[in-house]
Coordinates of C-alpha atoms and ligand atoms in Angstrom, one line a residue:
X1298 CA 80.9 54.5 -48.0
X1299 CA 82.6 53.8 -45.0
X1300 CA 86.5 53.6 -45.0
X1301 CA 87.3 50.6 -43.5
X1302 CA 86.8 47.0 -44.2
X1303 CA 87.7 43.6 -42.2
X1304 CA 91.0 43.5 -43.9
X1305 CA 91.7 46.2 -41.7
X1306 CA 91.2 44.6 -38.4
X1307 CA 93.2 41.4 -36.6
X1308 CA 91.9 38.3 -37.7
X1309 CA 89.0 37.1 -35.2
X1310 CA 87.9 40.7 -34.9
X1311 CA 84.3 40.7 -34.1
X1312 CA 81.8 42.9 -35.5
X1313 CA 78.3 43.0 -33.6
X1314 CA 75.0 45.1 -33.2
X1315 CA 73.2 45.4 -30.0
X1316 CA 69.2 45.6 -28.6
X1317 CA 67.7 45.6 -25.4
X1318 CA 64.7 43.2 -24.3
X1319 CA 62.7 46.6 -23.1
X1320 CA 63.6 48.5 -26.1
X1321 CA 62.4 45.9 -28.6
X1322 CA 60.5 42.7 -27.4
X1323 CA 57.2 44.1 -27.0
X1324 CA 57.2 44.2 -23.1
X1325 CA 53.1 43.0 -23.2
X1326 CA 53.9 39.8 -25.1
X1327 CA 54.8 36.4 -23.2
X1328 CA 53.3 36.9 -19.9
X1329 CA 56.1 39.1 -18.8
X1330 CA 55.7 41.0 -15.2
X1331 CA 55.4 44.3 -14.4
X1332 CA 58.5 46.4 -14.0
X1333 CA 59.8 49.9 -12.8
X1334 CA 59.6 50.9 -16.2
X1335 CA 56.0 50.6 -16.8
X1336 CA 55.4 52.6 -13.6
X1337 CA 57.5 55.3 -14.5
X1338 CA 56.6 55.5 -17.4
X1339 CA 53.1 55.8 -16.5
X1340 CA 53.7 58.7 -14.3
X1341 CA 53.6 62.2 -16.3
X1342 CA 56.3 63.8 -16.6
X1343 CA 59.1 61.3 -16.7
X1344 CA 58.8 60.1 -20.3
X1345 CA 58.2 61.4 -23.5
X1346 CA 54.6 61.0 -24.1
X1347 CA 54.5 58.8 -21.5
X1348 CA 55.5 55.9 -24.2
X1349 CA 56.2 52.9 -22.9
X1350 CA 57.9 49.4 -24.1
X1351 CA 54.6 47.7 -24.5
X1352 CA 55.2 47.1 -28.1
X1353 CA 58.2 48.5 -28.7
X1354 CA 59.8 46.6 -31.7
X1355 CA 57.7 43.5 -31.8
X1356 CA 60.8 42.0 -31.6
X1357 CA 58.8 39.3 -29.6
X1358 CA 57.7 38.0 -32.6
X1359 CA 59.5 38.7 -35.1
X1360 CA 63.3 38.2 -33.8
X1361 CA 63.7 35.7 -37.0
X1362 CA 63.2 38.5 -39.9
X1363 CA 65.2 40.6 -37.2
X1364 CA 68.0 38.2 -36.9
X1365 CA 67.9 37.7 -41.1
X1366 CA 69.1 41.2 -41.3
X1367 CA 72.0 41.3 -38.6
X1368 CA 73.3 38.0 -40.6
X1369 CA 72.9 40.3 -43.9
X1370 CA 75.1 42.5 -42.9
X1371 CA 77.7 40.0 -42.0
X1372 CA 77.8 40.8 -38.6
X1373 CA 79.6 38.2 -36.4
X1374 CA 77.9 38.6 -33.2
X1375 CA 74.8 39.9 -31.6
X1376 CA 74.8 41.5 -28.1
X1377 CA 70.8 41.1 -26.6
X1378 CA 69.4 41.5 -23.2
X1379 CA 67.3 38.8 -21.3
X1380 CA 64.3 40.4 -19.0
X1381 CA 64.4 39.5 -15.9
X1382 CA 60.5 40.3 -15.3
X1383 CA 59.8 37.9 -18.5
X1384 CA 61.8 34.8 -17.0
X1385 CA 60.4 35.7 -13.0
X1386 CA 57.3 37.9 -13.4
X1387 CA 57.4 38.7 -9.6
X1388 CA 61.1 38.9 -9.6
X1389 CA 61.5 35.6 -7.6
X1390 CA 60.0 32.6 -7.4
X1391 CA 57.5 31.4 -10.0
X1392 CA 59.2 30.9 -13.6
X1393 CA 57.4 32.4 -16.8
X1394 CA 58.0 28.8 -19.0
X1395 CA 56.8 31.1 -21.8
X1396 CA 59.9 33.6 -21.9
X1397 CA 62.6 30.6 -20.9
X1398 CA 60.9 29.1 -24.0
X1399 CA 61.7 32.6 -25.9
X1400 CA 65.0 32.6 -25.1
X1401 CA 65.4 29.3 -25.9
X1402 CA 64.0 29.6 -29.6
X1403 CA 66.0 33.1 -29.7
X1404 CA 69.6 31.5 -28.6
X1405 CA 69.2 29.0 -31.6
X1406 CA 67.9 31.2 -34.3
X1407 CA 71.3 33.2 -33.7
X1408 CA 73.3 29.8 -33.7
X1409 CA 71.1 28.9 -36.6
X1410 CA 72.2 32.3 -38.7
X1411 CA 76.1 31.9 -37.7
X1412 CA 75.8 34.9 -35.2
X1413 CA 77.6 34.7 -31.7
X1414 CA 75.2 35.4 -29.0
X1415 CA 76.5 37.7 -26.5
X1416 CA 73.6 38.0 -23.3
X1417 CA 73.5 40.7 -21.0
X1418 CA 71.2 39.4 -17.8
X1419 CA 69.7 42.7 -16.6
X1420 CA 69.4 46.1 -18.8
X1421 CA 67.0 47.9 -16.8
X1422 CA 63.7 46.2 -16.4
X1423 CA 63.4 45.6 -12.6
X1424 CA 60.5 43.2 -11.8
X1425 CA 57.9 45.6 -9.7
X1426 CA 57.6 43.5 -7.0
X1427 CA 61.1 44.0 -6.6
X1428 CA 61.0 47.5 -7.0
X1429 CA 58.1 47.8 -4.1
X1430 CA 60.9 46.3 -1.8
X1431 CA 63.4 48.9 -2.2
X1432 CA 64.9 47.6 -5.3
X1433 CA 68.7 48.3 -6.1
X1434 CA 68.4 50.0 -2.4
X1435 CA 67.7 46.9 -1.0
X1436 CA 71.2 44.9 -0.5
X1437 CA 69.2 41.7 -1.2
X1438 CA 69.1 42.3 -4.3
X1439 CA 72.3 40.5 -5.2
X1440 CA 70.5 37.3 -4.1
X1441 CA 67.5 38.0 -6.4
X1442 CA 69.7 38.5 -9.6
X1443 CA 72.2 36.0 -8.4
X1444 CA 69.0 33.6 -8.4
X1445 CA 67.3 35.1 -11.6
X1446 CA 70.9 34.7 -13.1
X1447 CA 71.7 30.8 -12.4
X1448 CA 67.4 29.9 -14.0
X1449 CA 68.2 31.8 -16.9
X1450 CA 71.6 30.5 -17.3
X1451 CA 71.0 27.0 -16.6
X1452 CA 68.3 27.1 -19.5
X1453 CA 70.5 29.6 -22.6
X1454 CA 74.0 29.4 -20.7
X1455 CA 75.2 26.6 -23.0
X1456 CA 74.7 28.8 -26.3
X1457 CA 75.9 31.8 -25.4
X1458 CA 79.6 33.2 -26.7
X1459 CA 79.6 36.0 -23.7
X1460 CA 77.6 37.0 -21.2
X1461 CA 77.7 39.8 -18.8
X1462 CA 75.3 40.5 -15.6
X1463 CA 74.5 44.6 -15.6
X1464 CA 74.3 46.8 -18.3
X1465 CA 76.3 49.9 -17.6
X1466 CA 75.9 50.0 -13.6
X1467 CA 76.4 54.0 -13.7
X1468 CA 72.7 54.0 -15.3
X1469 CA 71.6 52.1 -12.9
X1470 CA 73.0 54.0 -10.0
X1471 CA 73.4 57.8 -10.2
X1472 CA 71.2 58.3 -13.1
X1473 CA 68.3 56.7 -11.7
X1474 CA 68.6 57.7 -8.5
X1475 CA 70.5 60.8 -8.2
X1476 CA 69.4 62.3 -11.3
X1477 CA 66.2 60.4 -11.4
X1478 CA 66.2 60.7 -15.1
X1479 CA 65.6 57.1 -15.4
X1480 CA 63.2 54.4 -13.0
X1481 CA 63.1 54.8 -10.1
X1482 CA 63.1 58.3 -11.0
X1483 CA 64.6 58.9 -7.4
X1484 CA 67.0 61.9 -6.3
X1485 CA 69.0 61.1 -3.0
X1486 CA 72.6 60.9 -2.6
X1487 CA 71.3 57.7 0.3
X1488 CA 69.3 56.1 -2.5
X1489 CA 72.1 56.6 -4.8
X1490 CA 75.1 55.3 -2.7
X1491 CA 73.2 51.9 -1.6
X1492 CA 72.4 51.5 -5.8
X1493 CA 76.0 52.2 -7.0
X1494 CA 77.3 49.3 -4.4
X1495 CA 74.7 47.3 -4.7
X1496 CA 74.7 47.3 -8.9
X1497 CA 78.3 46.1 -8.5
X1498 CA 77.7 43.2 -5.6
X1499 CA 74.6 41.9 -7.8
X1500 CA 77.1 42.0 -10.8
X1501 CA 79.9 39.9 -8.5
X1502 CA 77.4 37.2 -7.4
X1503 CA 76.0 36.7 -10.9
X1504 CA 79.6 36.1 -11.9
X1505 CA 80.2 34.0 -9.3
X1506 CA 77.0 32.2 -9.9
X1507 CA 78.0 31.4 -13.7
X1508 CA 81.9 30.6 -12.9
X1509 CA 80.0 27.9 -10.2
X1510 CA 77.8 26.4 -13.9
X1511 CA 80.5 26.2 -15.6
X1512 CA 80.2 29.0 -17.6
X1513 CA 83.3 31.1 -19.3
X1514 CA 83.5 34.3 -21.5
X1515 CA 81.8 36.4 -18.7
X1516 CA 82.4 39.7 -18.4
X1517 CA 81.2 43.5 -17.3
X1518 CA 79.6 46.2 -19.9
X1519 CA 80.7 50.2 -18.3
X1520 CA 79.5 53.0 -20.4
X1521 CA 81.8 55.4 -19.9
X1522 CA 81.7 59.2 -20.6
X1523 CA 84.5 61.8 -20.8
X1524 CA 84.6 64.6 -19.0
X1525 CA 86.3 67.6 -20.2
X1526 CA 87.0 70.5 -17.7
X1527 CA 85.3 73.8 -18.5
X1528 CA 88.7 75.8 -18.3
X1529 CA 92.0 75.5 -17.7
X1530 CA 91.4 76.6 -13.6
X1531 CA 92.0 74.3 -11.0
X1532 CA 88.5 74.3 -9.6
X1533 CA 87.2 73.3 -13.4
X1534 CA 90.1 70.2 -13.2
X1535 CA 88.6 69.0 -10.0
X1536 CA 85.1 69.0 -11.2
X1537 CA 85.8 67.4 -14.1
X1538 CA 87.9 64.7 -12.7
X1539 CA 84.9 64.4 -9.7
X1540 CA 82.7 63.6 -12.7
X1541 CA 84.7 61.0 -14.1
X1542 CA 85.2 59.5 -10.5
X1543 CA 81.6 58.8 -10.1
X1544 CA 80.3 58.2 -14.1
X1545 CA 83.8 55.6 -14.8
X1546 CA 86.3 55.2 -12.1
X1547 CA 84.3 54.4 -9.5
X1548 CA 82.8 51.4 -11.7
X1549 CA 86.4 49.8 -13.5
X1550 CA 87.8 50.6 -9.8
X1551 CA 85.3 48.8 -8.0
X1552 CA 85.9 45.7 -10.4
X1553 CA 89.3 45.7 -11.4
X1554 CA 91.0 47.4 -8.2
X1555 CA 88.9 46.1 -4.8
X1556 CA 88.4 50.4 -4.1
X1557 CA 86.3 53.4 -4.8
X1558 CA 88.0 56.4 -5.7
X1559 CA 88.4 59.1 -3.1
X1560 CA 87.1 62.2 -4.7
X1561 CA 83.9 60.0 -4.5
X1562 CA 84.0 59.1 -1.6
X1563 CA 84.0 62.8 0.1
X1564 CA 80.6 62.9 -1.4
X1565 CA 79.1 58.9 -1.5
X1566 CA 80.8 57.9 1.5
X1567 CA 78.7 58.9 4.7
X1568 CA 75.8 57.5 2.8
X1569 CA 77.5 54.4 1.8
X1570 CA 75.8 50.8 3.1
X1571 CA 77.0 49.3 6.1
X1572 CA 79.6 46.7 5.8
X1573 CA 80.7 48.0 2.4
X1574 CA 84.4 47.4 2.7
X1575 CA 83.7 44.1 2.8
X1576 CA 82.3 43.0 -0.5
X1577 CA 85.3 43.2 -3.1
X1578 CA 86.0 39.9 -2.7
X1579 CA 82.6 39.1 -4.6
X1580 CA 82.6 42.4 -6.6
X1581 CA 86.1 41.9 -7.7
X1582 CA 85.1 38.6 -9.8
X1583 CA 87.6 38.2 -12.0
X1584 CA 86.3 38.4 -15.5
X1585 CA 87.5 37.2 -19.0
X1586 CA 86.7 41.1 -20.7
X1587 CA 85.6 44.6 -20.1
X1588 CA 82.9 45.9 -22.6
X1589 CA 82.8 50.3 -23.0
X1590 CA 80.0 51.7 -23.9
X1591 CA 80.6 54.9 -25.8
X1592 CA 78.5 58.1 -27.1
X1593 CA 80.1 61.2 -25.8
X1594 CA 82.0 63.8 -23.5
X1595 CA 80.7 66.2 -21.1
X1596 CA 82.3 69.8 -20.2
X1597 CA 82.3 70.4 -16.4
X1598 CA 82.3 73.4 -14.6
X1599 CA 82.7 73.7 -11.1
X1600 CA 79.8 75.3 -9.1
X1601 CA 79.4 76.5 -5.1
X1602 CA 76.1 74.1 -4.8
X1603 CA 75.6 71.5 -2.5
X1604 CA 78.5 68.1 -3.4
X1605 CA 79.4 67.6 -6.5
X1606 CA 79.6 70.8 -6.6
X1607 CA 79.4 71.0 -10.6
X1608 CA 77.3 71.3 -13.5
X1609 CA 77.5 70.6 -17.1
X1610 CA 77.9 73.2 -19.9
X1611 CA 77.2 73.0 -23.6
X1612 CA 80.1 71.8 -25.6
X1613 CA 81.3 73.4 -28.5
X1614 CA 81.3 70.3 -30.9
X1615 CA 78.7 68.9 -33.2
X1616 CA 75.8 67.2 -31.8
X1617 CA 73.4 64.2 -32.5
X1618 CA 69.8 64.2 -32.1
X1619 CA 70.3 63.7 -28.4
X1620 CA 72.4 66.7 -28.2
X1621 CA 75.1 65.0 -27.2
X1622 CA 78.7 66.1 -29.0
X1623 CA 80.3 64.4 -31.5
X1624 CA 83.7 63.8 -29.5
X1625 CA 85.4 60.2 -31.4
X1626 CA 88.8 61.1 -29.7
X1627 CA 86.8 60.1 -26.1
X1628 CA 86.8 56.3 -27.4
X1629 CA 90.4 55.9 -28.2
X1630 CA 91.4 57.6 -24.7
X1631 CA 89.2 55.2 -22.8
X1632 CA 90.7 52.6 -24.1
X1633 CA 94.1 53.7 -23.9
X1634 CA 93.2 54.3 -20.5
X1635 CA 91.5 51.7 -19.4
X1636 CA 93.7 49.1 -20.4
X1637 CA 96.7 51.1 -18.9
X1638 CA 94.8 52.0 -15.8
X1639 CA 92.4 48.9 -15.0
X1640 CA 92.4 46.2 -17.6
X1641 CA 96.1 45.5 -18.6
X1642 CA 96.1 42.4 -21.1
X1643 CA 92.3 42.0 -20.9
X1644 CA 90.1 41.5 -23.8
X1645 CA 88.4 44.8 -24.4
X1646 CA 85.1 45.3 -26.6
X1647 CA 83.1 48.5 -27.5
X1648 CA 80.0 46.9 -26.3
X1649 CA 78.0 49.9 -27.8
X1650 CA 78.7 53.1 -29.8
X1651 CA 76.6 54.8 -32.2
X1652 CA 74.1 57.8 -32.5
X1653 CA 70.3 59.1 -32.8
X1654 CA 68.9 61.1 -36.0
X1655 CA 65.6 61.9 -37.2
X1656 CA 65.8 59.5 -40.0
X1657 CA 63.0 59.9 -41.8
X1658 CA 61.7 57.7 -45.0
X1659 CA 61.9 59.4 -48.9
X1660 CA 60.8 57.2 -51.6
X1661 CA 61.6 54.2 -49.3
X1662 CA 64.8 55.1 -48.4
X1663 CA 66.5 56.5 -45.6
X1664 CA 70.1 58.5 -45.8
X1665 CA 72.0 58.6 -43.1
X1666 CA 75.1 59.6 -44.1
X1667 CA 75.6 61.8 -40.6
X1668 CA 75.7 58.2 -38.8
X1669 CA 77.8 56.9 -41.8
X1670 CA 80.2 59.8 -40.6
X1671 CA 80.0 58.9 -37.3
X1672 CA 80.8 54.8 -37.0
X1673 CA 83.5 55.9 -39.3
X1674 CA 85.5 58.2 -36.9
X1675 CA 84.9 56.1 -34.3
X1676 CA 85.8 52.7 -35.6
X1677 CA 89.3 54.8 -36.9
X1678 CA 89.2 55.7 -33.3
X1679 CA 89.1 51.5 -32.2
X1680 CA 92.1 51.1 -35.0
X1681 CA 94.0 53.4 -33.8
X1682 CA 94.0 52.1 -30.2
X1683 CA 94.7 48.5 -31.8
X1684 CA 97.8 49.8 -33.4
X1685 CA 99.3 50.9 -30.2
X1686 CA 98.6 47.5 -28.9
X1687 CA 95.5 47.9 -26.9
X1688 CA 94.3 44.3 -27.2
X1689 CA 90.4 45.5 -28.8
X1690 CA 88.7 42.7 -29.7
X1691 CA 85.4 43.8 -30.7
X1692 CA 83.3 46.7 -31.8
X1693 CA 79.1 46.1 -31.5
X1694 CA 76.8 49.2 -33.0
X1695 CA 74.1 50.6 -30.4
X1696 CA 71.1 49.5 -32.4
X1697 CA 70.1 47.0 -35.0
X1698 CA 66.7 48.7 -34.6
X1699 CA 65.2 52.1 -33.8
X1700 CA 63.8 51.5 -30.6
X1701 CA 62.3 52.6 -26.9
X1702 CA 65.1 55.3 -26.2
X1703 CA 63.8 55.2 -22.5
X1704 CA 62.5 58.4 -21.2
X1705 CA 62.8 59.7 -24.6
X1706 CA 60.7 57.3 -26.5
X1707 CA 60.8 56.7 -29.6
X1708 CA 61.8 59.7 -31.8
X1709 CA 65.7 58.9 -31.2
X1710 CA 66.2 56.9 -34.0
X1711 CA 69.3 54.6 -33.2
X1712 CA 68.9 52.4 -35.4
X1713 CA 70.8 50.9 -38.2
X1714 CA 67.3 50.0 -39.1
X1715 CA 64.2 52.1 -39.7
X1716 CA 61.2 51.1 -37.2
X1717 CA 57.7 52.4 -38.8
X1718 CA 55.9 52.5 -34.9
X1719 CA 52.8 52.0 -36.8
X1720 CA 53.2 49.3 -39.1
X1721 CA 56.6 47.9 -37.4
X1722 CA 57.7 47.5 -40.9
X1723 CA 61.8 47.6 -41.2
X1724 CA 63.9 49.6 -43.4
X1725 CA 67.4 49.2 -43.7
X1726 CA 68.8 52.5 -44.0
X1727 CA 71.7 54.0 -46.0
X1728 CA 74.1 53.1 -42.8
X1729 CA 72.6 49.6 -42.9
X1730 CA 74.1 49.2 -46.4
X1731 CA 77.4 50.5 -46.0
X1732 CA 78.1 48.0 -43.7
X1733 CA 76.9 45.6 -45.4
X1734 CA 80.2 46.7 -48.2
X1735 CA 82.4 47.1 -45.4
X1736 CA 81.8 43.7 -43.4
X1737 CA 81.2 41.4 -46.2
X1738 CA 83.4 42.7 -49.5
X1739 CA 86.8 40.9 -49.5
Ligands
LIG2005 C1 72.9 53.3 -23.6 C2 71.9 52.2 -23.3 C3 71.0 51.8 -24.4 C4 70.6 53.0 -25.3 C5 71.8 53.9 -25.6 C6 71.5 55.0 -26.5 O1 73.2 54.0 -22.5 O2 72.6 51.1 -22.9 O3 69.9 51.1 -23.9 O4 69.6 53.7 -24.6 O5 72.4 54.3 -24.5

């Protein structure tokens, strides 16, 4: 059981779930284009397996069964991603009529079910022939997606409750190419200072490009992480708060305040691209909502390497599956924070919160009472922020589905729903069912 219900939340409070078109379509379906991902995931080493989003879900064709059981649940909105390399195989130029007819079929079969469909334009799948011209390196890339983003929109923009261009632009940036844990699998501060500006101009012109169709609701998804220093020192405080200039601040700052945080900026900023300074006006957009994105903290210690000069250390807290800690208390101080700090009277969402388990099937059922445990802290985590008047007006659960968890594959079960990866049969689990009470008992 979970303890809350609607009754507990304002009225016009929306409850979602959330996918990704990688993660679930079935990448090989629909005369989709090669993208980074299928590269990298190729290349030993970088993924699990080397799994890949080929099939993924088979959400491709089965969306309709899929969409039955968000409407089940009495969700009220669904947040999905559109693939860019489905709608422009190469990236630019020729359309794929095949995936604009997808979407198309997909926008109304929410419509058709009552659920608000909430589109997210890019969430990771770069076109290859993109890629092979620098990719989010390349500053041109805000024309591509500003292009990519006024074909799709002209063809879905009409449904849609809310869209937003990037998903979480610090994934995108430093943990693709600094870290290289994700594609391009790069490590270079260069790489990683042209991505991290260029993520947020791309994001600025698609806005601009749906604000110019008419379009309204838009906003920007940020997953943000805390950071938690490893000691009371002063060196450990400046690490920590180094961490949280380049994984959140230097995001909501770009966005909502025209600037990039200093303590950044002594690393990123001799790399930076030319002519930087210049671009807030686009990358400033205003939008209608800021969506958070929330699993976890970090602690930080401070190390005498080469800029950041840091490193992470294991927490002391419960973990998930993905060893990340169990820290609810992170939620409610971002939004505290963010609203005070960046957002002010601005709709805020949780655009994704949630956890991975090795859910496994007995006698065709699944208990999950850990994840159970888990939505539950941290939706008393969302109330609790709504009480003291942060204006929260949405919480969406990272996944419908077990799915492609990236470089990770598919053992990090996410889901609300159990994905056999042999059959693709679907399961609802325990978690599935309590929501079910919670959303729809009155
Ligand atoms: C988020 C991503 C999503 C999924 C979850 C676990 O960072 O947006 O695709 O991988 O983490």
């Amino acid at each position: 059981m979970l303890n809350f219900t609607r009754a507990d939340f304002p009225e016009g409070f929306l409850f979602g779930t959330a996918t990704s078109s990688y993660q679930t379509e079935g990448h090989s379906f629909g005369g989709a284009g090669p993208t980074h991902w299928d590269s990298f995931a190729a290349t030993p080493g970088n993924v699990v397996r080397a799994e890949n989003g080929d099939i993924a879900c088979d959400h491709y064709h089965r969306f309709a069964e899929d969409f039955d059981l968000v409407a089940r649940a009495g969700f009220d909105a669904y947040r999905f991603s559109t693939s860019w390399a489905r709608v422009l195989p190469e990236g630019r130029g020729a359309v794929n009529e095949e995936g604009l007819d997808f979407y198309d079929r997909l926008a109304d079969a929410l419509l058709e079910r009552g659920l608000k469909p909430c589109a997210t334009l890019y969430h990771w799948e770069l076109p290859a022939p993109l890629a092979d011209l620098g990719g989010w390196r390349n500053r041109d890339i805000a024309g591509w997606f500003a292009d990519y983003t006024e074909i799709i929109m002209r063809r879905i923009g009409d449904r849609m409750f809310s869209v937003a261009p990037i998903n979480e632009p610090w994934c995108v940036g430093w943990l693709s190419h600094f870290l290289g844990q994700h594609a391009p699998g790069l490590r270079d501060i260069r790489a990683t200072a042209h991505a991290m500006h260029h993520v947020l101009l791309a994001h600025g012109r698609a806005i601009q490009t749906m604000r110019a169709l008419g379009l309204d609701n838009l906003g920007g998804v940020f997953n943000l992480e805390w950071a938690s220093p490893a000691d009371d020192s002063e060196a450990a405080r400046d690490a920590a708060a180094l961490y949280d200039g380049y994984y959140n601040r230097f995001f909501l700052s770009g966005v909502f305040k025209g600037c990039y945080p200093d303590n950044v900026m002594q690393g990123l900023g001799p790399h930076m691209p030319k002519g930087w300074h210049d671009d807030f006006d686009v990358i400033g957009a205003p939008l209608d909502w800021c969506g958070i994105n929330y699993y976890t903290r970090k602690v930080i210690a401070p190390n005498d390497g080469p800029w950041p000069h840091h490193h992470e250390i294991e927490g002391p807290l419960d973990k998930t599956f993905m060893d990340w800690e169990i820290y609810p208390q992170g939620l409610y101080d971002f939004l505290i924070r963010t609203a005070r700090d960046y957002t002010g009277d601005l709709p805020l969402y949780v655009t994704e919160n949630g956890m991975a388990a090795p859910d496994i099937i007995e006698n065709g059922r699944i208990d999950d009472p850990h994840r159970i445990a888990y939505l539950d802290a941290h939706v008393a985590m969302v109330r609790q922020a709504l009480a003291e008047g942060v204006p929260v007006k949405g919480y969406f659960i990272w996944s419908l589905l077990d799915n492609y968890e990236w470089a990770l594959g598919y053992d990090k079960r996410f889901g609300l729903v159990h994905v056999d990866f042999d059959t693709l049969d679907r399961t609802p689990k325990s978690s599935y069912h309590a929501l079910t009470v919670a959303l729809t008992r009155t």
